Short mmCIF file of C-alpha atoms in Angstrom, two decimals:
data_model
loop_
_atom_site.label_atom_id
_atom_site.label_comp_id
_atom_site.label_asym_id
_atom_site.label_seq_id
_atom_site.Cartn_x
_atom_site.Cartn_y
_atom_site.Cartn_z
CA UNK A 2 13.12 48.68 35.14
CA UNK A 3 16.58 48.14 33.66
CA UNK A 4 17.30 45.38 36.17
CA UNK A 5 14.08 43.53 35.24
CA UNK A 6 14.97 43.67 31.55
CA UNK A 7 18.50 42.43 32.31
CA UNK A 8 17.05 39.58 34.43
CA UNK A 9 14.72 38.50 31.58
CA UNK A 10 17.56 38.51 29.04
CA UNK A 11 19.82 36.47 31.35
CA UNK A 12 16.99 34.00 32.02
CA UNK A 13 16.38 33.55 28.26
CA UNK A 14 20.10 32.99 27.61
CA UNK A 15 20.33 30.42 30.39
CA UNK A 16 17.19 28.64 29.16
CA UNK A 17 18.59 28.55 25.60
CA UNK A 18 21.88 27.08 26.81
CA UNK A 19 20.09 24.44 28.92
CA UNK A 20 17.86 23.52 25.97
CA UNK A 21 20.84 23.25 23.61
CA UNK A 22 22.80 21.03 25.99
CA UNK A 23 19.73 18.82 26.52
CA UNK A 24 19.23 18.38 22.77
CA UNK A 25 22.91 17.57 22.25
CA UNK A 26 22.94 14.97 25.03
CA UNK A 27 19.65 13.32 24.09
CA UNK A 28 20.53 12.94 20.40
CA UNK A 29 18.01 15.42 19.07
CA UNK A 30 14.87 14.68 17.11
CA UNK A 31 14.86 11.38 15.27
CA UNK A 32 12.57 12.88 12.63
CA UNK A 33 9.42 11.42 11.22
CA UNK A 34 9.38 7.67 11.04
CA UNK A 35 7.79 6.06 8.00
CA UNK A 36 4.22 4.98 8.60
CA UNK A 37 2.76 1.89 6.98
CA UNK A 38 -0.24 2.57 4.73
CA UNK A 39 -3.58 1.80 6.29
CA UNK A 40 -4.76 -0.11 3.20
CA UNK A 41 -7.90 1.92 2.55
CA UNK A 42 -6.61 3.58 -0.62
CA UNK A 43 -8.85 3.44 -3.70
CA UNK A 44 -6.83 4.66 -6.72
CA UNK A 45 -8.17 6.18 -9.90
CA UNK A 46 -8.83 3.69 -12.72
CA UNK A 47 -6.11 3.59 -15.33
CA UNK A 48 -7.86 1.51 -17.99
CA UNK A 49 -10.56 4.00 -19.04
CA UNK A 50 -11.37 7.71 -19.06
CA UNK A 51 -12.26 9.20 -15.69
CA UNK A 52 -15.79 9.97 -14.63
CA UNK A 53 -17.25 12.07 -11.85
CA UNK A 54 -17.88 9.02 -9.68
CA UNK A 55 -14.23 7.94 -10.00
CA UNK A 56 -13.07 11.19 -8.41
CA UNK A 57 -15.61 10.98 -5.58
CA UNK A 58 -14.68 7.34 -4.81
CA UNK A 59 -10.93 7.96 -4.71
CA UNK A 60 -9.36 7.49 -1.28
CA UNK A 61 -5.78 7.83 -0.08
CA UNK A 62 -3.90 6.12 2.73
CA UNK A 63 -3.65 8.36 5.75
CA UNK A 64 -0.43 8.88 7.63
CA UNK A 65 0.49 10.87 10.70
CA UNK A 66 0.62 14.23 8.92
CA UNK A 67 -2.07 13.77 6.27
CA UNK A 68 -2.29 11.71 3.08
CA UNK A 69 0.47 9.78 1.34
CA UNK A 70 2.02 12.30 -1.00
CA UNK A 71 2.92 9.79 -3.72
CA UNK A 72 -0.70 8.62 -4.02
CA UNK A 73 -2.02 12.18 -4.18
CA UNK A 74 0.59 13.18 -6.79
CA UNK A 75 -0.26 10.15 -8.93
CA UNK A 76 -3.99 10.89 -8.76
CA UNK A 77 -3.45 14.54 -9.66
CA UNK A 78 -1.26 13.62 -12.64
CA UNK A 79 -3.86 11.13 -13.85
CA UNK A 80 -6.68 13.67 -13.47
CA UNK A 81 -4.64 16.37 -15.25
CA UNK A 82 -3.92 14.02 -18.16
CA UNK A 83 -7.57 13.06 -18.46
CA UNK A 84 -8.74 16.68 -18.33
CA UNK A 85 -6.23 17.62 -21.05
CA UNK A 86 -7.30 14.70 -23.21
CA UNK A 87 -10.98 15.58 -22.87
CA UNK A 88 -10.27 19.26 -23.59
CA UNK A 89 -8.56 18.31 -26.84
CA UNK A 90 -11.43 16.00 -27.76
CA UNK A 91 -13.95 18.77 -27.07
CA UNK A 92 -11.95 21.12 -29.31
CA UNK A 93 -11.98 18.60 -32.16
CA UNK A 94 -15.71 17.96 -31.73
CA UNK A 95 -16.44 21.71 -31.72
CA UNK A 96 -14.41 22.13 -34.92
CA UNK A 97 -16.33 19.26 -36.48
CA UNK A 98 -19.69 20.80 -35.52
CA UNK A 99 -18.59 24.21 -36.82
CA UNK A 100 -17.56 22.65 -40.14
CA UNK A 101 -20.92 20.89 -40.43
CA UNK A 102 -22.84 24.09 -39.65
CA UNK A 103 -20.86 25.98 -42.30
CA UNK A 104 -21.56 23.25 -44.87
CA UNK A 105 -17.96 22.03 -45.13
CA UNK A 106 -18.80 18.35 -45.09
CA UNK A 107 -15.39 17.29 -46.43
CA UNK A 108 -13.62 19.04 -43.53
CA UNK A 109 -16.09 17.59 -41.03
CA UNK A 110 -15.57 14.11 -42.46
CA UNK A 111 -11.78 14.49 -42.21
CA UNK A 112 -12.09 15.64 -38.58
CA UNK A 113 -14.39 12.71 -37.80
CA UNK A 114 -11.95 10.21 -39.31
CA UNK A 115 -9.03 11.74 -37.42
CA UNK A 116 -11.01 11.66 -34.15
CA UNK A 117 -12.03 8.02 -34.65
CA UNK A 118 -8.46 7.06 -35.55
CA UNK A 119 -7.20 8.74 -32.37
CA UNK A 120 -9.81 6.94 -30.25
CA UNK A 121 -9.23 3.51 -31.84
CA UNK A 122 -5.84 2.73 -30.20
CA UNK A 123 -7.23 3.62 -26.78
CA UNK A 124 -10.20 1.30 -27.24
CA UNK A 125 -8.18 -1.71 -28.43
CA UNK A 126 -5.21 -3.15 -26.51
CA UNK A 127 -1.91 -2.82 -28.28
CA UNK A 128 -0.62 -6.01 -29.85
CA UNK A 129 3.07 -6.53 -29.29
CA UNK A 130 4.94 -8.44 -31.97
CA UNK A 131 6.76 -11.61 -30.90
CA UNK A 132 10.47 -11.17 -30.20
CA UNK A 133 12.76 -11.72 -33.15
CA UNK A 134 15.28 -14.50 -32.64
CA UNK A 135 18.39 -14.20 -34.76
CA UNK A 136 20.30 -17.48 -34.94
CA UNK A 137 24.04 -17.09 -34.70
CA UNK A 138 26.26 -19.16 -36.91
CA UNK A 139 28.72 -21.18 -34.82
CA UNK A 140 32.28 -20.23 -35.44
CA UNK A 141 34.90 -22.84 -36.11
CA UNK A 142 36.93 -21.81 -33.08
CA UNK A 143 34.14 -22.43 -30.57
CA UNK A 144 33.57 -25.86 -29.14
CA UNK A 145 30.06 -26.99 -28.22
CA UNK A 146 29.26 -26.70 -24.54
CA UNK A 147 28.00 -29.85 -22.90
CA UNK A 148 25.18 -29.69 -20.38
CA UNK A 149 25.77 -31.66 -17.21
#
């Protein structure tokens, strides 16, 4: 029995050495090569709040080992943001309803105005002001540059 155990150990050591030499001579594993996206990705909309159908229609490019991680991470971040936004909106609406039920119309009106003011920038595109151009006074030491 001892000789059989010794034979198995020697065989495993020899196999390990042969495997190691083979890996060293062949250059080892080249790793995973980048895979081109298959072009079937359908991202989440970024111009409006998410709906149930947006989540069910979302598709990701598939690669050799699953989905493209960057696309999945982006979709999860977008969904998390939207869920947080809607949770805050629900909290404000519940506070407004509670104020109305308790007869505090002034508080309810203030909550309504704050909610509408928070929703207004999302509904209208932001207007960027034109760039400000500050003319520089030419110094006496500088000579005008001629265009050729």
